[in-house]
Short mmCIF file of C-alpha atoms and ligand atoms in Angstrom, two decimals:
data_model
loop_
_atom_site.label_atom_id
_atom_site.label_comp_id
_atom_site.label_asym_id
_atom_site.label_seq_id
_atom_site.Cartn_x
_atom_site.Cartn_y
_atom_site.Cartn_z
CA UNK A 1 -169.24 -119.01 -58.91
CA UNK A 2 -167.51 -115.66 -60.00
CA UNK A 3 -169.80 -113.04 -61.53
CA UNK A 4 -169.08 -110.65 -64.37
CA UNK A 5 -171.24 -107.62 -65.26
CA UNK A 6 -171.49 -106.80 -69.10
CA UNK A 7 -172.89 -103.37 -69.68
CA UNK A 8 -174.16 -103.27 -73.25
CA UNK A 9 -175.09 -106.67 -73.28
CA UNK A 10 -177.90 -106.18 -75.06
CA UNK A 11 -175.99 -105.14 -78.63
CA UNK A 12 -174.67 -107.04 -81.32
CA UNK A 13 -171.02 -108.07 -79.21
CA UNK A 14 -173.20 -108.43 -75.97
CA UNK A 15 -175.81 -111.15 -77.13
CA UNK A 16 -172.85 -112.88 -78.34
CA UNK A 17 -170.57 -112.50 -75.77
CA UNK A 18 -173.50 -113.62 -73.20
CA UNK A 19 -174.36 -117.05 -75.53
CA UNK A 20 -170.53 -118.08 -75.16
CA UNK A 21 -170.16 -117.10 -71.49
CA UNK A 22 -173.28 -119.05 -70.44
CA UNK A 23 -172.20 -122.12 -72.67
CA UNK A 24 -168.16 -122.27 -72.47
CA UNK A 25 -167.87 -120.93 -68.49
CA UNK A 26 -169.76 -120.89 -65.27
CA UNK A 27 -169.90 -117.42 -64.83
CA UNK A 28 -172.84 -115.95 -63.20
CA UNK A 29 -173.73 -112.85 -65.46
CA UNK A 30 -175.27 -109.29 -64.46
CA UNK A 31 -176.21 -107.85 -67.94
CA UNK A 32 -177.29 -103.66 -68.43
CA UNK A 33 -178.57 -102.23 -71.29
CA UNK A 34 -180.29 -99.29 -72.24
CA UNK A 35 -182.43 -100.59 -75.03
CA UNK A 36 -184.78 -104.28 -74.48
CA UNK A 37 -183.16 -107.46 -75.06
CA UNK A 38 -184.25 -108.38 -78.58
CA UNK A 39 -180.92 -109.58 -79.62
CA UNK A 40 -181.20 -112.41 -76.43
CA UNK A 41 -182.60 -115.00 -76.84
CA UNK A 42 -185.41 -116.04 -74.79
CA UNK A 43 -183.73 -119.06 -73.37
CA UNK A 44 -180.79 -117.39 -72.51
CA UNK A 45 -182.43 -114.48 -71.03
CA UNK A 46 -184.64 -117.51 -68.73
CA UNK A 47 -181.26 -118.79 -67.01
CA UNK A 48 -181.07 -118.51 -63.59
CA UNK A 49 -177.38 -117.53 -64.18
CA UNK A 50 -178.23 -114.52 -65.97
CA UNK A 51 -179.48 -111.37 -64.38
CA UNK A 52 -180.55 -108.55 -66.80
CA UNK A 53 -181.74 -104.53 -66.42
CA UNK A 54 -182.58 -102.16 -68.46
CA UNK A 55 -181.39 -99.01 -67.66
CA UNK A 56 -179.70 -96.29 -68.98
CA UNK A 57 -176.16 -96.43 -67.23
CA UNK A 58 -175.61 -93.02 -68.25
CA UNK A 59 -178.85 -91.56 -66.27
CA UNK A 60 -178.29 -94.09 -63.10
CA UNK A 61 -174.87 -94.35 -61.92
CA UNK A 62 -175.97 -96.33 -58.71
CA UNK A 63 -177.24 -99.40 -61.00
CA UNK A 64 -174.03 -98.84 -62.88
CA UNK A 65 -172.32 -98.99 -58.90
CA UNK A 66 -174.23 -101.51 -57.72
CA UNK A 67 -173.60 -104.09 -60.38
CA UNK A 68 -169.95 -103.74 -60.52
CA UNK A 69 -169.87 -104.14 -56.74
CA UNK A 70 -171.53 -107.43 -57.04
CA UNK A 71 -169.21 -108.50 -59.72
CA UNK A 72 -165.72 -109.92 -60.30
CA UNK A 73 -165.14 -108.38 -63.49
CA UNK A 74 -166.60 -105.79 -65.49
CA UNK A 75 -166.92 -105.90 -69.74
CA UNK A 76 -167.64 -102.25 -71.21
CA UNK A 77 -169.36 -102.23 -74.45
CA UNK A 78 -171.97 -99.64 -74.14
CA UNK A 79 -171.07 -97.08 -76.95
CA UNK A 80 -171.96 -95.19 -80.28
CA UNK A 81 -169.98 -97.39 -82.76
CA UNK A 82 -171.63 -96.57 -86.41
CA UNK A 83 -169.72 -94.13 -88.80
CA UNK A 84 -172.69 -92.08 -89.93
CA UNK A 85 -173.76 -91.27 -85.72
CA UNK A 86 -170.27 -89.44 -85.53
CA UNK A 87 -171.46 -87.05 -88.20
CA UNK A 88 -175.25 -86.83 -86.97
CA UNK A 89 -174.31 -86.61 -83.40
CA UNK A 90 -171.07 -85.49 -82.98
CA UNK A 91 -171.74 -84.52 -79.10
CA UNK A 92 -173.47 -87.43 -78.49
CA UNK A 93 -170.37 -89.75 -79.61
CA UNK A 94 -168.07 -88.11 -77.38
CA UNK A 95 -169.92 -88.51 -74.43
CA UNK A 96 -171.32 -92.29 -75.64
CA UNK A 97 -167.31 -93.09 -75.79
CA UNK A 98 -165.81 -91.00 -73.43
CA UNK A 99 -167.89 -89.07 -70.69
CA UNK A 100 -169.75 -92.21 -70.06
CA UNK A 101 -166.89 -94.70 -70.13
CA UNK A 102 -165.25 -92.81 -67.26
CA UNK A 103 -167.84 -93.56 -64.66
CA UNK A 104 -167.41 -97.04 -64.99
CA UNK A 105 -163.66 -96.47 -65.22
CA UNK A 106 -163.41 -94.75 -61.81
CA UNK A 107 -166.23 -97.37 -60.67
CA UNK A 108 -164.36 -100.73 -61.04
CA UNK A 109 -160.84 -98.42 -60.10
CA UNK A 110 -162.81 -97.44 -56.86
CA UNK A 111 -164.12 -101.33 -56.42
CA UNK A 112 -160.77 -102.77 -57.52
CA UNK A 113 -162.69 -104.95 -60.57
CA UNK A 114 -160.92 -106.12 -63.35
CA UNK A 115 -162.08 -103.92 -66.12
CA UNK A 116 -162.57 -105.47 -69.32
CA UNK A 117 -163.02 -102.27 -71.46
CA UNK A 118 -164.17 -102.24 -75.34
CA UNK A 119 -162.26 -99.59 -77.13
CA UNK A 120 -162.08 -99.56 -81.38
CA UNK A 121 -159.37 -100.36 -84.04
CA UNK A 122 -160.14 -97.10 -85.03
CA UNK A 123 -157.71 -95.50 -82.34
CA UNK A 124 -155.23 -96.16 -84.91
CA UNK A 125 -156.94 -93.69 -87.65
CA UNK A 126 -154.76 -93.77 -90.95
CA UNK A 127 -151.61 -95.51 -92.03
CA UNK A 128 -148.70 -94.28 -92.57
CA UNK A 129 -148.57 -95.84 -95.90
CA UNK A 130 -151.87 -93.74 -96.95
CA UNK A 131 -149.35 -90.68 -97.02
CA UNK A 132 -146.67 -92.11 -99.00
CA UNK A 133 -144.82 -94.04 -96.85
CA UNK A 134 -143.84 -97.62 -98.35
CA UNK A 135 -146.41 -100.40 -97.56
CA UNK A 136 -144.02 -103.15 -97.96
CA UNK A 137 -142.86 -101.75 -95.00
CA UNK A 138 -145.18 -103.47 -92.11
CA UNK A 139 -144.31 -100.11 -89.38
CA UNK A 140 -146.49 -98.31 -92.13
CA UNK A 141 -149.15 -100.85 -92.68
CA UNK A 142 -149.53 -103.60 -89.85
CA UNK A 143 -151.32 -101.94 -86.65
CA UNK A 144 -149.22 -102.90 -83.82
CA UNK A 145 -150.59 -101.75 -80.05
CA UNK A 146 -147.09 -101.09 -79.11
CA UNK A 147 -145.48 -99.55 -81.76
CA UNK A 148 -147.92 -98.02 -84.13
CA UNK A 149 -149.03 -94.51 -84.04
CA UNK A 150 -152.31 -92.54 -83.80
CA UNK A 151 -152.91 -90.36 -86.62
CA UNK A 152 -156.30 -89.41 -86.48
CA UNK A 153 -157.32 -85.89 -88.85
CA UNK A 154 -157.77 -82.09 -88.23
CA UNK A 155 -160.93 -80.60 -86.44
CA UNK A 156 -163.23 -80.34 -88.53
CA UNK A 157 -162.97 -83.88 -89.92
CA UNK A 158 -165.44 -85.32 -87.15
CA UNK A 159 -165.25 -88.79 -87.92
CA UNK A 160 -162.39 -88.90 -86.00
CA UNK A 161 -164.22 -87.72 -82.78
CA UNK A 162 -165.22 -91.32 -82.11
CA UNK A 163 -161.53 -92.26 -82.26
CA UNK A 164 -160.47 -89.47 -80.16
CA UNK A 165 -163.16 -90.51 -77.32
CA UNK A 166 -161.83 -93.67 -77.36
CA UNK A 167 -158.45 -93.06 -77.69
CA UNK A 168 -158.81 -90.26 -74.42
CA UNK A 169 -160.76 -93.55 -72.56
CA UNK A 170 -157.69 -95.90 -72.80
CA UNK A 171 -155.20 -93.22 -71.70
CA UNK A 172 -157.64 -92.51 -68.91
CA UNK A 173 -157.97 -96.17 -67.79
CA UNK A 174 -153.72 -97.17 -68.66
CA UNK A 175 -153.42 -93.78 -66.69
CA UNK A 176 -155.35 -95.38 -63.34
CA UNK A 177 -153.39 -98.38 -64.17
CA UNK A 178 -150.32 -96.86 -63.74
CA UNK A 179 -151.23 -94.59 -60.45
CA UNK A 180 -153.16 -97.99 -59.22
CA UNK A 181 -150.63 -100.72 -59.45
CA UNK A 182 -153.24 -103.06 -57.79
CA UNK A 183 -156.14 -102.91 -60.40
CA UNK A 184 -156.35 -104.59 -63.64
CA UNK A 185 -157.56 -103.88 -66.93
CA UNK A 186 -157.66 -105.13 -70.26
CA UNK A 187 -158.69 -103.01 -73.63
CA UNK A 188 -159.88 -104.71 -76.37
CA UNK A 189 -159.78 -103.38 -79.82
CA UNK A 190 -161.89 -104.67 -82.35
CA UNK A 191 -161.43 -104.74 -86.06
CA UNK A 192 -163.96 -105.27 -87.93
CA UNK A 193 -166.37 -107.90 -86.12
CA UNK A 194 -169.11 -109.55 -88.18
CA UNK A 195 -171.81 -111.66 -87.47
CA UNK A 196 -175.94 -112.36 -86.96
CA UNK A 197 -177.84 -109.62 -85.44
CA UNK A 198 -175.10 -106.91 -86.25
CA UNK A 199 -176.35 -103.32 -86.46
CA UNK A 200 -180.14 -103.07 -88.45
CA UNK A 201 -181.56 -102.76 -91.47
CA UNK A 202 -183.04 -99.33 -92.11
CA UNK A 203 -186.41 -98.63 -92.24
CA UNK A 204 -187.35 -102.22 -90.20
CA UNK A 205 -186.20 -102.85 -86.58
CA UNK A 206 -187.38 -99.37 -85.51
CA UNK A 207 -185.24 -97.78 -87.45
CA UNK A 208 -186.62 -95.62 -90.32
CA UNK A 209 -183.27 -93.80 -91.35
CA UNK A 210 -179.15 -93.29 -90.94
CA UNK A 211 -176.64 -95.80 -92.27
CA UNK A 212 -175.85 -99.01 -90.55
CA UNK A 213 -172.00 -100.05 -91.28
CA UNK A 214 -171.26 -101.82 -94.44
CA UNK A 215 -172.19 -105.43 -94.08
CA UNK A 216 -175.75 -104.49 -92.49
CA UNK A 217 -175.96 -101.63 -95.81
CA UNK A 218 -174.82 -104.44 -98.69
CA UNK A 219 -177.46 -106.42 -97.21
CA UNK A 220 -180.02 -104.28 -96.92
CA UNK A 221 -179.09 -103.45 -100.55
CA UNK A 222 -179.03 -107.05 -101.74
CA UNK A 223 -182.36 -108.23 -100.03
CA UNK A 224 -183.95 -104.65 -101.21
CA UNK A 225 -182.63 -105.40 -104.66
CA UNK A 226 -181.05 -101.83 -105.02
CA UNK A 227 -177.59 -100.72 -105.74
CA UNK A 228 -175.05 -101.11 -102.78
CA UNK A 229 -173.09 -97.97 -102.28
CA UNK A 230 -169.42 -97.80 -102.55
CA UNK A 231 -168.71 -94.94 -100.48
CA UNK A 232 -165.98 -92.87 -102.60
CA UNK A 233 -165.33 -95.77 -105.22
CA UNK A 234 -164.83 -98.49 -102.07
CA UNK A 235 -161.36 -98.02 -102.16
CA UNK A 236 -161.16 -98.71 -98.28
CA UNK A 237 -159.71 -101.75 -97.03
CA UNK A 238 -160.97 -103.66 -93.91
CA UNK A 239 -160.73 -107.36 -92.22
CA UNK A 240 -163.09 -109.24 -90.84
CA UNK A 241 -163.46 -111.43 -88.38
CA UNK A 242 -165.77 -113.49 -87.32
CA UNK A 243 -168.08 -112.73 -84.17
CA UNK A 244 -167.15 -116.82 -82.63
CA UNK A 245 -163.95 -116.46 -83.25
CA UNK A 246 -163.25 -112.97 -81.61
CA UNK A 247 -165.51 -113.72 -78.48
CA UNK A 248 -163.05 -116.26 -77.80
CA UNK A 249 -160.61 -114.03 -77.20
CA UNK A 250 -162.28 -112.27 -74.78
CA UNK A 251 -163.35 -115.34 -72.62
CA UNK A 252 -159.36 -115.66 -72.65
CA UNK A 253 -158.87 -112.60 -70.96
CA UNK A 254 -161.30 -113.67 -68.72
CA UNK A 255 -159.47 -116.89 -68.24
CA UNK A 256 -156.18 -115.28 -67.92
CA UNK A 257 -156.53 -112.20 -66.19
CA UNK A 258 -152.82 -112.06 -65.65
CA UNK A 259 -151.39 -112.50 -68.84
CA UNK A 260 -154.41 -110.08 -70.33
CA UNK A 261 -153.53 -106.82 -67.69
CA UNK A 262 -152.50 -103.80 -68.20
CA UNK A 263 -152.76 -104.53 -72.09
CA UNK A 264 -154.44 -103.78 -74.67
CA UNK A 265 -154.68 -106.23 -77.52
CA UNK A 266 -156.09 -105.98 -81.14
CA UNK A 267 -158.61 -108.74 -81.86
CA UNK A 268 -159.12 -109.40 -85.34
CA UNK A 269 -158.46 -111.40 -88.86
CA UNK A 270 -155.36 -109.94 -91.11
CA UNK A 271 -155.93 -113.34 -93.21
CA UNK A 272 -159.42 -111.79 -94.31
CA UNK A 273 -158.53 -108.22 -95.52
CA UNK A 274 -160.90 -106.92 -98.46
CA UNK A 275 -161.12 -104.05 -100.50
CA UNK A 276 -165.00 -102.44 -99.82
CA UNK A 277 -164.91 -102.93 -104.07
CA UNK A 278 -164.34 -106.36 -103.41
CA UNK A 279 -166.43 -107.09 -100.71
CA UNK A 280 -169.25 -106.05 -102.72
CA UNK A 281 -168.48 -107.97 -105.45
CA UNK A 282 -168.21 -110.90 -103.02
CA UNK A 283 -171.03 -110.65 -101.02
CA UNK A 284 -172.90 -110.34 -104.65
CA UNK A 285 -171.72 -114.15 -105.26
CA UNK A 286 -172.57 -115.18 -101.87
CA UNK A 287 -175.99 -113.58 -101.95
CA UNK A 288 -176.68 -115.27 -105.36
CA UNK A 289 -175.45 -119.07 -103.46
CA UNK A 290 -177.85 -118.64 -100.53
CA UNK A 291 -180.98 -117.29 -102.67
CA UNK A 292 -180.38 -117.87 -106.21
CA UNK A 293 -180.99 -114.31 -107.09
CA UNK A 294 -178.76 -112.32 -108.81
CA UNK A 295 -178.33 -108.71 -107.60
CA UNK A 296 -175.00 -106.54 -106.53
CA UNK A 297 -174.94 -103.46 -109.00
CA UNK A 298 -173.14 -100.59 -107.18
CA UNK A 299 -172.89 -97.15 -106.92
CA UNK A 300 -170.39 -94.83 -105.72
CA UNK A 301 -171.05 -91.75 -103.73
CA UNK A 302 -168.52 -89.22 -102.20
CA UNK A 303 -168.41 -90.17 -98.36
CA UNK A 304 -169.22 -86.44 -97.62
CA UNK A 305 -172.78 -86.60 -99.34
CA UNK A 306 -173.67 -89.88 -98.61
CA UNK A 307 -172.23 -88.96 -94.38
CA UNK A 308 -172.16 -85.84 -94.61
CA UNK A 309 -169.69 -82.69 -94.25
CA UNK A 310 -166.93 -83.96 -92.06
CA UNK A 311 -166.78 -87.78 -92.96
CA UNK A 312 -163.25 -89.03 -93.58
CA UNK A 313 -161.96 -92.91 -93.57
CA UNK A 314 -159.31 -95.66 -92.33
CA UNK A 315 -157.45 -96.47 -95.06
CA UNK A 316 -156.58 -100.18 -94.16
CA UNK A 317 -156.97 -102.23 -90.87
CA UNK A 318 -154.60 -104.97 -90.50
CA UNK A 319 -154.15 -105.60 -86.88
CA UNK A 320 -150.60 -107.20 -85.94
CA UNK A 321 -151.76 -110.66 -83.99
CA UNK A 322 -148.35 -110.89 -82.24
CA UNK A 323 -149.41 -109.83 -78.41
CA UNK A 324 -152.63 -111.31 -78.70
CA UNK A 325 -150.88 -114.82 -79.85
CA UNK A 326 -148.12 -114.32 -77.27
CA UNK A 327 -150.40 -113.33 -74.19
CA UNK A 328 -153.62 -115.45 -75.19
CA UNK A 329 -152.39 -117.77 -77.17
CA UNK A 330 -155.42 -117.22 -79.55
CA UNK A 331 -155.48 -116.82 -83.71
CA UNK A 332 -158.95 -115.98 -85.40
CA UNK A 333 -160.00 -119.76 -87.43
CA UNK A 334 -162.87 -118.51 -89.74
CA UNK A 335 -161.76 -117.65 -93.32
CA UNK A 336 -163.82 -114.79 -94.59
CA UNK A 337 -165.76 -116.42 -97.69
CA UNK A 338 -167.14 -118.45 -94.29
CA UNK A 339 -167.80 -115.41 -92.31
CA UNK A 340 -169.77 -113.81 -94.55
CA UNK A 341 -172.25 -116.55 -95.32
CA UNK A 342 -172.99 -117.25 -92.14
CA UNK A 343 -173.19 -113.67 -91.58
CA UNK A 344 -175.52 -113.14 -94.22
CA UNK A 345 -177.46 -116.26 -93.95
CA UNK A 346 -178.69 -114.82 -90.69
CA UNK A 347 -179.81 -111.61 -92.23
CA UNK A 348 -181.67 -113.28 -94.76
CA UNK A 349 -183.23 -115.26 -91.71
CA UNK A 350 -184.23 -112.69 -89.88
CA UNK A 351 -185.12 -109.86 -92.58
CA UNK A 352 -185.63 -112.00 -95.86
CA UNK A 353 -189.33 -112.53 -95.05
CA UNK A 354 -190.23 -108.90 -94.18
CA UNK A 355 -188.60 -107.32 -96.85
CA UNK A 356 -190.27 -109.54 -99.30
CA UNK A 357 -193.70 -108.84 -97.83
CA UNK A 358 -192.50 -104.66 -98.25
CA UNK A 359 -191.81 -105.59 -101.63
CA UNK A 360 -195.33 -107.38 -102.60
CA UNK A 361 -197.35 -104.42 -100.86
CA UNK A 362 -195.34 -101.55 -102.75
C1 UGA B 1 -166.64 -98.82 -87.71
C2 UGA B 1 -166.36 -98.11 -86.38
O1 UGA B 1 -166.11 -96.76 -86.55
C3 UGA B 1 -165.22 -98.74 -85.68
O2 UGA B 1 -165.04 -98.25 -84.43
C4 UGA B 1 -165.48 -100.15 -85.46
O3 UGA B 1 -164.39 -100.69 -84.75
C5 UGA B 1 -165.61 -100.79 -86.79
O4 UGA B 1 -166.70 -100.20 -87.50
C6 UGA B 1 -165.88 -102.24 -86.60
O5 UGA B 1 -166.89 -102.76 -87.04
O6 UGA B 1 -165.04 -102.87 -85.92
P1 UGA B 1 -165.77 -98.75 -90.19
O7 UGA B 1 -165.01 -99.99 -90.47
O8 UGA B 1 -165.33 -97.54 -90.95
O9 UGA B 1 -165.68 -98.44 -88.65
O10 UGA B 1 -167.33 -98.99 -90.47
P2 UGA B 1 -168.20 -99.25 -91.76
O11 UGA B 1 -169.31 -98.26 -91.72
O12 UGA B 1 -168.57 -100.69 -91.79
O13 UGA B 1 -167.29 -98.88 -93.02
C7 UGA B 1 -166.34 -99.74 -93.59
C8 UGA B 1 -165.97 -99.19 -94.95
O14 UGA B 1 -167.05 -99.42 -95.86
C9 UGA B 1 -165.70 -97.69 -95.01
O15 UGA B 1 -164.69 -97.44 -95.95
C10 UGA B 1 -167.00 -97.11 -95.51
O16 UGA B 1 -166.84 -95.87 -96.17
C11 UGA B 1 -167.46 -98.20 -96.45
N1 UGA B 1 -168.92 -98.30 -96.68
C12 UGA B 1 -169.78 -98.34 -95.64
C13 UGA B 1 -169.40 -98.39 -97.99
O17 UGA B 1 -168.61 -98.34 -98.96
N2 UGA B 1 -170.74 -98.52 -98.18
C14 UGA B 1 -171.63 -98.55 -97.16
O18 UGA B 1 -172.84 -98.67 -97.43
C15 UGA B 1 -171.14 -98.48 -95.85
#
């Protein structure tokens, strides 16, 4: 039975990742995290297949060393990933996404382990439509991993420091892979993943401040019954894809490790691009199908007050699906009106009660 350490198994992709490896394989699963399992089930975290610490990776490099010995292959997901942490912790991001990526980088280089590392659609900053070039024109629009550019901001936009991490990380690992012509590695970049237990809802889950991303914020807005915020008008565009659908296409890089090295592929849903206006508008409907109540007024606030100095945004995130089809052989199935219901039928599972008892006792 081959083994496969996830470090960050504990977060939103992690719990996910660990239901479908422990149901679709046979994989024997070493699982680090710095914060407790509450995203894990019970029953998964029971099986004698599955093997989890807590521990800071970042503070104890020998549990970081030891599990990757033991393993076959290695998934990275530990990171900062939320917008509004790149403006309240700048430092902190690039070390999250960078600093502490490259210990387990030089780990599984060191061990020779198949390195399954979690990098961000985000690499890709801004289009080159969003500065005039025609959109019609898919080099300015579609995000291809081999022919698309970076264009991240200046300086002192530090939203883009996330990116930049990231971006550094790949180079770092497609750098061993090119010096190392032995080891493998595969970087994912996901756009847009949604699903149950994604990010929190402020205020509950330990959390008493800062902004989750935008489907854990509408919700929070729509269960709170208060305005969801359109940061600058909502004139962003995103797609979704569904959480099922995208761990798929990971257990097919763990499937194929030789059609998924020395790649890196973008996993996510072109079909379900939305404008943030939209979305809101949409996940208004939705909410009003799974509760009956109607709520969904907006507001819009500048992205520099509601983030703070510094913010700045992707303009659109359509990810070109041709390696990922040609390598993997996989396509996203889950249309978005889909996505988001289940999505948001498992917030209102786990939150809906809470907030309604916050709501009697104000
Ligand atoms: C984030 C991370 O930075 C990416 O690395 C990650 O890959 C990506 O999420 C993801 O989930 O895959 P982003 O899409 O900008 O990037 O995250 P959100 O905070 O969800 O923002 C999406 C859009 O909604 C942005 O235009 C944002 O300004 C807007 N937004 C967000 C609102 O209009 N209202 C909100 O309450 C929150």
């Amino acid at each position: 039975m081959k083994t496969v350490c996830v470090v960050g198994v504990a977060g939103f992709i992690g719990s996910h990742l660990l239901h479908a490896l422990l149901h679709e394989t046979d994989y024997r699963v070493i699982g680090l995290d710095k914060e407790a399992p509450d995203k894990i089930s019970r029953v998964l975290l029971r099986s004698d297949r599955v093997e989890f610490t807590q521990v800071d990776v970042a503070r104890s490099s020998a549990a970081l060393a030891d599990a990757i010995e033991r393993s076959d292959v290695v998934i990275n997901l530990a990171a900062i990933c939320n917008p509004s942490e790149y403006i309240r912790q700048p430092v902190a991001t690039i070390h999250s996404n960078f600093t502490d990526a490259q210990e387990c980088i030089e780990l599984c280089v060191r061990h020779k382990k198949h390195l399954v590392h979690f990098s961000t659609c985000e690499v890709y900053g801004r289009t080159l439509s969003s500065f005039g070039l025609p959109a019609e024109d898919a080099a300015n629009s579609v995000l291809d991993e081999e022919t698309s550019p970076m264009v991240l901001g200046p300086l002192s936009a530090q939203r883009w420091n996330y990116a930049c991490a990231k971006a550094l990380a790949e180079r770092l690992i497609y750098a061993h892979g090119a010096e190392e012509p032995g080891w493998r590695f595969t970087i994912v970049r996901p756009f847009n993943w949604i699903g149950g237990r994604m990010d929190y809802v402020p205020g509950l889950d330990g959390r008493a401040d800062g902004q989750p991303r935008v489907i854990a914020s509408f919700m929070s807005a729509l269960m709170r019954d208060e305005p969801l915020v359109l940061v600058d008008g909502g004139v962003a565009y995103r797609s979704f894809c569904y959480i099922e659908d995208a761990v798929e296409a990971v257990l097919r890089m763990l499937e194929r490790p030789e059609r998924a090295a020395g790649l890196a592929f973008n996993v996510g849903n072109p079909e379900n691009s939305i404008e943030i206006a939209s979305l809101a508008r949409l996940m208004g409907e939705l909410y009003e199908e799974l509760t009956g109540q109607r709520r969904g007024a907006t507001v819009s606030i500048p992205g520099t007050e509601y983030y703070g100095k510094g913010y700045a945004d992707s303009d659109l995130r359509l990810p070109s699906m041709r390696l990922v089809r040609e390598r993997l052989g996989w396509a996203p199935s889950t249309p978005l009106r889909g996505a988001l219901k289940r999505t948001m039928a498992a917030f209102i599972a786990q939150y809906g009660e809470r907030l309604a008892k916050e709501k009697g006792a104000a």
